[in-house]
mmCIF file of C-alpha atoms in Angstrom:
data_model
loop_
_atom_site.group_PDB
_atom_site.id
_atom_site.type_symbol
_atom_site.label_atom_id
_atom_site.label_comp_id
_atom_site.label_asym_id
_atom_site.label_seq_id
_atom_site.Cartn_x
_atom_site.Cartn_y
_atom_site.Cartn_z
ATOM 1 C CA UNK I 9 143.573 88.471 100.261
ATOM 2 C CA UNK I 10 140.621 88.760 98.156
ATOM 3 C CA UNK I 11 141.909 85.798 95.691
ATOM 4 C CA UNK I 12 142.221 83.236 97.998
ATOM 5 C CA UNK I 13 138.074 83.571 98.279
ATOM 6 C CA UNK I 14 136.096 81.373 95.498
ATOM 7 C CA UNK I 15 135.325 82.877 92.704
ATOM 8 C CA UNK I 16 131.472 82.007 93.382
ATOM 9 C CA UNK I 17 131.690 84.123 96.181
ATOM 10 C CA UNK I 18 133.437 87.204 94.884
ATOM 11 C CA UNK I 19 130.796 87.089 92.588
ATOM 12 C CA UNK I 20 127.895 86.804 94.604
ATOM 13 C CA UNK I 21 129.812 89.738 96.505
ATOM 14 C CA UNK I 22 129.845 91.892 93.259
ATOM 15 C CA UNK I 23 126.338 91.255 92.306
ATOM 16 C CA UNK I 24 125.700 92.153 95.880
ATOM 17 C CA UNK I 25 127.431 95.344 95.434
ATOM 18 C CA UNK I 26 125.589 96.468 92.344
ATOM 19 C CA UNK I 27 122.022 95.511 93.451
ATOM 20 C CA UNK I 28 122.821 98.180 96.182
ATOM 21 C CA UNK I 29 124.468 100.685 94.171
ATOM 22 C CA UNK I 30 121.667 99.926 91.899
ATOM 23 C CA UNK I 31 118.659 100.561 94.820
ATOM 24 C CA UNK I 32 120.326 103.061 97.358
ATOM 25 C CA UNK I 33 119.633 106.171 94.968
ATOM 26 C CA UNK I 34 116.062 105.252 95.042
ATOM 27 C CA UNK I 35 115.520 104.204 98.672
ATOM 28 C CA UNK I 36 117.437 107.367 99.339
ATOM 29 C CA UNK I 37 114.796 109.455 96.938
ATOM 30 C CA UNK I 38 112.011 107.796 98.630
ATOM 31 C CA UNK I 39 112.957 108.902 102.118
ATOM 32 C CA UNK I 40 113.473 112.283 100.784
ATOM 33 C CA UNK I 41 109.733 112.184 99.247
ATOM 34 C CA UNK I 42 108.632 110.541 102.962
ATOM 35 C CA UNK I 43 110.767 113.319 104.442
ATOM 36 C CA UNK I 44 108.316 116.145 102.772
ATOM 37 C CA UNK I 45 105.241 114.652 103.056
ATOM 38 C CA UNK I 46 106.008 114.520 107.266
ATOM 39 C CA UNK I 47 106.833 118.264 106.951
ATOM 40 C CA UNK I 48 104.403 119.828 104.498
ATOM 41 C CA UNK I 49 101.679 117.339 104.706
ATOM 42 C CA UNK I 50 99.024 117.391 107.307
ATOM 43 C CA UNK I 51 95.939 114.615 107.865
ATOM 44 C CA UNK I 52 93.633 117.501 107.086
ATOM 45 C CA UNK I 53 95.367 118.240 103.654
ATOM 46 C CA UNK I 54 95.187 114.959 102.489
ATOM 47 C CA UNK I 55 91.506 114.529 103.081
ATOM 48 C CA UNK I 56 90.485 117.976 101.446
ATOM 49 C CA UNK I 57 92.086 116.872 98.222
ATOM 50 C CA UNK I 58 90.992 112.991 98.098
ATOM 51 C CA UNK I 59 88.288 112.583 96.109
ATOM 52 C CA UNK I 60 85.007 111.496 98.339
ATOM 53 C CA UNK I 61 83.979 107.645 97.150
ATOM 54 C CA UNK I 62 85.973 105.024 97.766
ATOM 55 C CA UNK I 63 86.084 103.662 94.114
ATOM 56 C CA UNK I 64 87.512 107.178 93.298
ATOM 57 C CA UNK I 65 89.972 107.145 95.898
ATOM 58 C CA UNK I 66 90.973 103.466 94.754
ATOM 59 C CA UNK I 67 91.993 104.584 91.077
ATOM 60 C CA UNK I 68 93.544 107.657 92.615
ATOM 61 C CA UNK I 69 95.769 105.743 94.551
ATOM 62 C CA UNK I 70 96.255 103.032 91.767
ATOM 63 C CA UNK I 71 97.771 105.816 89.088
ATOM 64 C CA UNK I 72 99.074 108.503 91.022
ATOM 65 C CA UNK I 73 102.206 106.578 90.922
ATOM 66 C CA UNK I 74 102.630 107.669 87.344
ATOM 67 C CA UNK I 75 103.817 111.095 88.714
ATOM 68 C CA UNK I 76 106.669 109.030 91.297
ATOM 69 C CA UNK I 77 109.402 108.444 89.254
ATOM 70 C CA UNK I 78 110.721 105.434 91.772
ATOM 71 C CA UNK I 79 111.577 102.080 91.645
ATOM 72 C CA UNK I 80 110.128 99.558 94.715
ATOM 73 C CA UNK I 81 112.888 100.284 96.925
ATOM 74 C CA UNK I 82 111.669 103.636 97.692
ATOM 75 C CA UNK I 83 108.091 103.202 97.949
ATOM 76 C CA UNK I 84 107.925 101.525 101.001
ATOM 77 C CA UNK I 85 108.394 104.599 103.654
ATOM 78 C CA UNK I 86 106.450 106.331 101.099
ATOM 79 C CA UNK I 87 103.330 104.752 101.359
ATOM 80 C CA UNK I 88 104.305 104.211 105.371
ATOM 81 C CA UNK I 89 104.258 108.331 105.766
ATOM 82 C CA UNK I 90 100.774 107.791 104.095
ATOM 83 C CA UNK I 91 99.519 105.790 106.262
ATOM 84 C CA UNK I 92 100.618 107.225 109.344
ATOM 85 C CA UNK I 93 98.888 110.857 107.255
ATOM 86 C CA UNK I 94 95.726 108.752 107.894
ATOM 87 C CA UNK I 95 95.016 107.805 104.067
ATOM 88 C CA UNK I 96 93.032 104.877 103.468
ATOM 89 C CA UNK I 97 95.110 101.717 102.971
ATOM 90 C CA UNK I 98 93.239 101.029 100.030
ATOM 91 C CA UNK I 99 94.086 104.066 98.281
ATOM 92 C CA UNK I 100 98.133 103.990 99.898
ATOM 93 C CA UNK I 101 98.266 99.926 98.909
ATOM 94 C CA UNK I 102 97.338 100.202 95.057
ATOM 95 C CA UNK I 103 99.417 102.921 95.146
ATOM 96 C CA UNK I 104 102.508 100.251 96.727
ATOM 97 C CA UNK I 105 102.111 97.962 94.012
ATOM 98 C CA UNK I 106 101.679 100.647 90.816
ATOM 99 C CA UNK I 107 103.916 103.368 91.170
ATOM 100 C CA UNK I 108 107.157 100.619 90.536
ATOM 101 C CA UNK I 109 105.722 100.028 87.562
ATOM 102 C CA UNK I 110 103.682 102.525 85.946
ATOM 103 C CA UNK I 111 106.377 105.339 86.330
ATOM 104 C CA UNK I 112 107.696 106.904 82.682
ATOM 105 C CA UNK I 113 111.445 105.749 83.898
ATOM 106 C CA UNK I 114 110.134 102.072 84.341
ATOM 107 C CA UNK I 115 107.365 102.281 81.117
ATOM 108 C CA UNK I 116 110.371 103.832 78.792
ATOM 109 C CA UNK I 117 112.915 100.602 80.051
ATOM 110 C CA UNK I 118 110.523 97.802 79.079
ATOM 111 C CA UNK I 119 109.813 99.648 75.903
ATOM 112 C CA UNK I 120 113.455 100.184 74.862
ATOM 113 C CA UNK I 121 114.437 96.534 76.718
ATOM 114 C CA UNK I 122 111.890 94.479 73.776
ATOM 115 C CA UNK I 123 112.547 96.396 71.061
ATOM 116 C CA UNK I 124 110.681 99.495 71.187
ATOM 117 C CA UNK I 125 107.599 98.023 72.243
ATOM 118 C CA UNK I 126 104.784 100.050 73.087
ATOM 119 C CA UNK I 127 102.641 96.115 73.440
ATOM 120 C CA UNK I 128 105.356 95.033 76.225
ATOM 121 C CA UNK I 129 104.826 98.383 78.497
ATOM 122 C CA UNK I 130 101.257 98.123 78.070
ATOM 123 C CA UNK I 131 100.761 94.431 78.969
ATOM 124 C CA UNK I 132 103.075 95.122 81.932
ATOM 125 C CA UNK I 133 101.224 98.315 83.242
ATOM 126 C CA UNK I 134 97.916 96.424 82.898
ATOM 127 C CA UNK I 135 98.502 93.783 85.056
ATOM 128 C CA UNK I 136 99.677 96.086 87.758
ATOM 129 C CA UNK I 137 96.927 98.216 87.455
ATOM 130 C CA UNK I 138 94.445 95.065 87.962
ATOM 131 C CA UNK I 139 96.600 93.979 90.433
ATOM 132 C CA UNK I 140 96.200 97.450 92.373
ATOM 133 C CA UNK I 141 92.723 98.062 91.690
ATOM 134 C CA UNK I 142 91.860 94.621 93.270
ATOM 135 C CA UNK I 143 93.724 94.827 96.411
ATOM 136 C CA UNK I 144 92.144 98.331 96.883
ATOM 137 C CA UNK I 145 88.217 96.956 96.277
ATOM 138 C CA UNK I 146 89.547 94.322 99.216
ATOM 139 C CA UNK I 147 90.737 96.703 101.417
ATOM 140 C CA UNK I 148 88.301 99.019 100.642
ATOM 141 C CA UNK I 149 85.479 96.542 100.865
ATOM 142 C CA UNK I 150 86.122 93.265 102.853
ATOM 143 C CA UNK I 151 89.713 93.957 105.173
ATOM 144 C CA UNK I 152 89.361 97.449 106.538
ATOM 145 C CA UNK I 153 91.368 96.815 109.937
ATOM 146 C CA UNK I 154 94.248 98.678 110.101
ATOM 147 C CA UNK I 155 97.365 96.723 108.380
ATOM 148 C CA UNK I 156 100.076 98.943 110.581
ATOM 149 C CA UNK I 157 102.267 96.809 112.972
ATOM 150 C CA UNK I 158 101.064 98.407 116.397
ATOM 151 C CA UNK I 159 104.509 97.829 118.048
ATOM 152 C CA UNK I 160 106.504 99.357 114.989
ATOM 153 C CA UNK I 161 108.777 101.981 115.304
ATOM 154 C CA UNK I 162 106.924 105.311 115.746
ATOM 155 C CA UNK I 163 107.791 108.097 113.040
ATOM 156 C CA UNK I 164 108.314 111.700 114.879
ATOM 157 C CA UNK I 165 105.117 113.488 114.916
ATOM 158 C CA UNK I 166 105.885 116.532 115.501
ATOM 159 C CA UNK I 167 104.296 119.819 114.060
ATOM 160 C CA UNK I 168 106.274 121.822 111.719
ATOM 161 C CA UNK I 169 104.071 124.693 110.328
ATOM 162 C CA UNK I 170 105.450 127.414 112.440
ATOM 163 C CA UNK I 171 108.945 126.510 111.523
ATOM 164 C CA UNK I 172 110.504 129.292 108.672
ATOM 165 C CA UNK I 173 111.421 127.577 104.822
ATOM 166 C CA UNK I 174 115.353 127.007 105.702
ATOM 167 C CA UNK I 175 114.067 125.290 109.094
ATOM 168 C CA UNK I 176 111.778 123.182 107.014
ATOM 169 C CA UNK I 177 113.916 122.101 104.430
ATOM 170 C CA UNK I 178 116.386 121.066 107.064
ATOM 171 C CA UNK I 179 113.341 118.732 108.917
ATOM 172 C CA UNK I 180 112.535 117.129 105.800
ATOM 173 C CA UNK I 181 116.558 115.981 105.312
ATOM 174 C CA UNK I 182 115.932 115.073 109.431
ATOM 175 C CA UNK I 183 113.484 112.434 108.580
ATOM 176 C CA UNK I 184 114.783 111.587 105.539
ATOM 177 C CA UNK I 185 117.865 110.261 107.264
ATOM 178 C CA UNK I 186 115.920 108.836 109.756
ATOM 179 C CA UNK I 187 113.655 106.703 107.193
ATOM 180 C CA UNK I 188 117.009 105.944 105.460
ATOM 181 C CA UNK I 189 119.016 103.936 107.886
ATOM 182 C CA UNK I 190 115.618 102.824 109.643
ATOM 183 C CA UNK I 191 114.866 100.651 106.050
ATOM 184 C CA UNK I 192 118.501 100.331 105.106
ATOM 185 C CA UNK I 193 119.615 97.190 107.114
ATOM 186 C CA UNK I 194 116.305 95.719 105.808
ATOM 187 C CA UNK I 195 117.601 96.112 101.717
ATOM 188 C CA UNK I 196 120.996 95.276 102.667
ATOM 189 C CA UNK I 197 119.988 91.358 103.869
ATOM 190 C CA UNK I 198 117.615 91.557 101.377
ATOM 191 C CA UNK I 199 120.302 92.370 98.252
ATOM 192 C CA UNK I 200 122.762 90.318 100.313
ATOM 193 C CA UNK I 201 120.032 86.645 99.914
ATOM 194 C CA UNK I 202 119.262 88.231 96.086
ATOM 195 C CA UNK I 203 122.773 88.098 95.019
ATOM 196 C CA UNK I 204 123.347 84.602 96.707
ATOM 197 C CA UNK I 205 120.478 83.244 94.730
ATOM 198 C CA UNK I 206 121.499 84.785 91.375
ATOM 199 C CA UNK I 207 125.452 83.095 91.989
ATOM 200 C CA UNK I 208 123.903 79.684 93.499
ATOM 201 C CA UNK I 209 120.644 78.716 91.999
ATOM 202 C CA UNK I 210 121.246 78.259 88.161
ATOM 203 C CA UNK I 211 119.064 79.424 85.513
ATOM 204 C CA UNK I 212 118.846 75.546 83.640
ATOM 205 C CA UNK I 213 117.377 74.147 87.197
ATOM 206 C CA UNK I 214 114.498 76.531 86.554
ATOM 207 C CA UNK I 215 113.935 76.385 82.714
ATOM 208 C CA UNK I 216 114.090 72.421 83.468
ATOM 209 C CA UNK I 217 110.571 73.479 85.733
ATOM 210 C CA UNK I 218 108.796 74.612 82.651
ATOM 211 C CA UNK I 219 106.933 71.920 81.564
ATOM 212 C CA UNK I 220 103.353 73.988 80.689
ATOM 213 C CA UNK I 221 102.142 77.775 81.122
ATOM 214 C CA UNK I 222 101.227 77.665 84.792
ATOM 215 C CA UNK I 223 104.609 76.099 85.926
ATOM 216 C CA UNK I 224 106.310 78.602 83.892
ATOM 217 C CA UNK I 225 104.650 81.680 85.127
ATOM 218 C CA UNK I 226 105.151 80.495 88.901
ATOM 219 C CA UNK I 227 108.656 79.778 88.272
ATOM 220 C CA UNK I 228 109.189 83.165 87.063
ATOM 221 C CA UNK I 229 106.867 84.251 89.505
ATOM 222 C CA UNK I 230 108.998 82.888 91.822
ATOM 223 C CA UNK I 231 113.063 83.984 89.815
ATOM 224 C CA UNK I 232 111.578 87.617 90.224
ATOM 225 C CA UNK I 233 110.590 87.385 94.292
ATOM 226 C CA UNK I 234 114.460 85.684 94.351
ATOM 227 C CA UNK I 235 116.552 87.755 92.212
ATOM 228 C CA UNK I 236 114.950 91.339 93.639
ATOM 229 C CA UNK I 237 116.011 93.075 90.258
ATOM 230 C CA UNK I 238 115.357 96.913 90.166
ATOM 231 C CA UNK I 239 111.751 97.389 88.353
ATOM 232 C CA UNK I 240 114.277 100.141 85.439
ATOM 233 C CA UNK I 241 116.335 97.152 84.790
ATOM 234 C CA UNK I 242 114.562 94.245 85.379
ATOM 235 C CA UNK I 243 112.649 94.469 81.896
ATOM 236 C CA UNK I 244 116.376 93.779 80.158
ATOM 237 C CA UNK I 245 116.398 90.250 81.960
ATOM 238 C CA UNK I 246 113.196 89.528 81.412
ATOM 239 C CA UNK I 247 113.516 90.019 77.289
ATOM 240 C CA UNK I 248 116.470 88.256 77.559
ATOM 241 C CA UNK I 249 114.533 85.216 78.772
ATOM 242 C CA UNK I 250 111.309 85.520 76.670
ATOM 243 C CA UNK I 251 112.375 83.154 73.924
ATOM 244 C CA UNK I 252 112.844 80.296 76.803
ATOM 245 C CA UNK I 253 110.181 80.952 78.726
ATOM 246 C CA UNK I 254 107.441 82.828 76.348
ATOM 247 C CA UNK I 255 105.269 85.943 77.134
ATOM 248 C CA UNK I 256 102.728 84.596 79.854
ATOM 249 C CA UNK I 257 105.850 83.703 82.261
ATOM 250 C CA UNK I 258 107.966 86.719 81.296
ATOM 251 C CA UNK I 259 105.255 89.136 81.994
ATOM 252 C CA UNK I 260 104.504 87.336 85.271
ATOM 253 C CA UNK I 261 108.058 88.267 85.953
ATOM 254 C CA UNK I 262 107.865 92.029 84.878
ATOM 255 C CA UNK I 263 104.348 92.684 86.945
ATOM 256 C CA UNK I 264 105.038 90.655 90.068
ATOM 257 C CA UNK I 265 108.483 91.279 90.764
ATOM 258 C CA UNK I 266 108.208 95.243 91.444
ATOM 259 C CA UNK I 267 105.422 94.459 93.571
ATOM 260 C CA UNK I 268 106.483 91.328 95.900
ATOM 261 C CA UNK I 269 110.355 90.620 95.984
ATOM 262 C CA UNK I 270 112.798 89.634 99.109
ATOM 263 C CA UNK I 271 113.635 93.567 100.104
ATOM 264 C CA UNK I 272 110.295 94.694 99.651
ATOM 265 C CA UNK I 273 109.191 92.291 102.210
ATOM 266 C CA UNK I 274 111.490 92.997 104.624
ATOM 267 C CA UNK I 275 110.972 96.799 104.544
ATOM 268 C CA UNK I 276 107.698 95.994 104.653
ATOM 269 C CA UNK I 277 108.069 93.455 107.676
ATOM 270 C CA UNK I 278 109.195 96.811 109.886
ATOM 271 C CA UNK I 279 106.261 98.663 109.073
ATOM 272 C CA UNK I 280 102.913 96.002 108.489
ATOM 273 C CA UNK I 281 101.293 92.926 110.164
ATOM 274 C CA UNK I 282 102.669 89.735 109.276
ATOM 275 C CA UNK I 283 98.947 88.744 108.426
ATOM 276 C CA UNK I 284 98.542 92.012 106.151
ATOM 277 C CA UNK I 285 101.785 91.333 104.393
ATOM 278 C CA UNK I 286 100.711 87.477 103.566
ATOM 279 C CA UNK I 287 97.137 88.562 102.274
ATOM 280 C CA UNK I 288 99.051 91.370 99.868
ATOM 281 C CA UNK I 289 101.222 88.553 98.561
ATOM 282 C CA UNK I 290 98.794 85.826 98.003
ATOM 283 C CA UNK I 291 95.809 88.188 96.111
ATOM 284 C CA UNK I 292 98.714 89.823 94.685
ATOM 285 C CA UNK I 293 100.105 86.862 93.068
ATOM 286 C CA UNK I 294 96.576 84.695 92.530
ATOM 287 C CA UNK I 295 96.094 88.087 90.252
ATOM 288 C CA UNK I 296 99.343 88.013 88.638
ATOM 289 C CA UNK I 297 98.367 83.819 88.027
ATOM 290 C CA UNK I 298 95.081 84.644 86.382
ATOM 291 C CA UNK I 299 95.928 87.660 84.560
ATOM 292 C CA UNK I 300 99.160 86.084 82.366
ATOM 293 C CA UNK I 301 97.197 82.740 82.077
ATOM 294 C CA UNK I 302 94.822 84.579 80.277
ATOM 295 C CA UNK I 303 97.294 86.366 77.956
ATOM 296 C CA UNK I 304 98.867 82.760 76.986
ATOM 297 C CA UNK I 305 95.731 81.616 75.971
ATOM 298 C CA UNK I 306 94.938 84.588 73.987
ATOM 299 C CA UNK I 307 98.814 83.925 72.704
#
């Protein structure tokens, strides 16, 4: 049956398969992380242990995600449970767009992916550390409305501290599940439109864009957002590319791409205004713009 199909298509179906392979481990992780933070987190923890200024609670939330060892498919109910925990948004947001990036699993992949280079990691943990600390100073600073969708679905708030350990284990797997399949038809359109891309929109059509630095970088910008590569394997495609494209565009593709890609977005559309979700992508990617432009002229 299957070889009647085009060939095109049982690729894009194969590519499809592995991006979710690929992503369900770590969506599945993330829930499990949301899962215990709804169980043995309570608003009043959270606030005894955040530190007290804003700036403080900024680069808190902007390397914390050092210690999460996840790619961007699980953050997303992560930083959701925050919310709903009553954290600030602009300590949970830096954290959104750092922790895919900044993780050892992630730093270790670029490193090994360009040759053991410590320069590559460093360059791409940078920018996603500007990029975090910025949107935190704006949320902190200018937006400070709330950025939850007030119709979403409602996570169970229920109290759990009188429950024994066995009883709370099994209420952490509870909402784990529940976070699971609540995202999961979310990242399986959104691997579904990233492997169509990947079979249908050739790689020449975009080099053929390149014709200075800023084209370049958007046009990676823009092959990272399409292709919604896991942030511990995208580094591999992206050193594959860097003698067509150079280092400006290739490390707008490593910083952007773990922050603002097609399943992101839709997990994110079940959880966060439309308006919040356009401001995160635009400063997120003016940053992204300014920061590489700079490195290609100090190239």
């Amino acid at each position: 049956m299957f070889e009647q199909l085009p060939s095109s298509l049982l690729q894009a179906g194969a590519i499809f398969l592995s991006i979710i392979i690929e992503a369900l481990p770590f969506v599945f992780i993330g829930s499990l992380i949301s899962g215990a933070i709804e169980v043995y987190i309570t608003p009043d923890t959270v606030h005894r242990y955040l530190p007290k200024s804003k700036i403080a609670r900024i680069l808190f939330g902007t390397f914390v995600g050092f210690f999460f060892p996840s790619c961007e498919c699980g953050i997303v109910p992560i930083v959701n449970r925050f919310l709903e925990k009553k954290i600030p948004t602009y300590t949970a947001i830096p954290f959104l767009a750092t922790a895919p990036v900044i993780n050892p699993i992630v730093l270790l992949s670029t490193y090994m992916a360009f040759g053991n280079s410590w320069y590559m990691a460093f360059l791409r943990a940078l920018g996603a550390l500007l990029t975090a600390f910025i949107l935190g100073l704006l949320l902190a600073f200018v937006k400070k409305d709330s950025i939850l969708k007030a119709d979403r679905k409602p996570l169970h708030q229920h109290q759990f501290s009188h429950l024994k350990k066995g009883q709370k284990w099994f209420q952490v797997f509870v909402q784990a599940i529940d976070d699971f399949f609540d995202i999961g038809r979310y990242l399986v359109f959104g691997c579904l439109f990233a492997a169509l891309v990947q079979v249908y929109v050739p790689t020449r059509f975009l080099t053929s864009l390149t014709t200075n630095p800023l084209t370049g970088i958007l046009v990676m910008m823009l092959m990272a957002f399409l292709l919604s590569l896991c942030s511990e394997a995208d580094a591999f495609i992206g050193a594959s590319l860097l003698s067509s494209f150079g280092l400006a565009p290739i490390m707008a593709f490593l910083v952007i791409g773990p922050i603002i890609d097609v399943k992101n977005l839709l997990m994110m559309k079940n959880y966060f205004k439309t308006k919040a979700i356009i401001q995160f992508v635009t400063i997120s990617s003016v940053v992204v713009i300014v920061y590489t432009l700079l490195l290609g002229g100090l190239g």
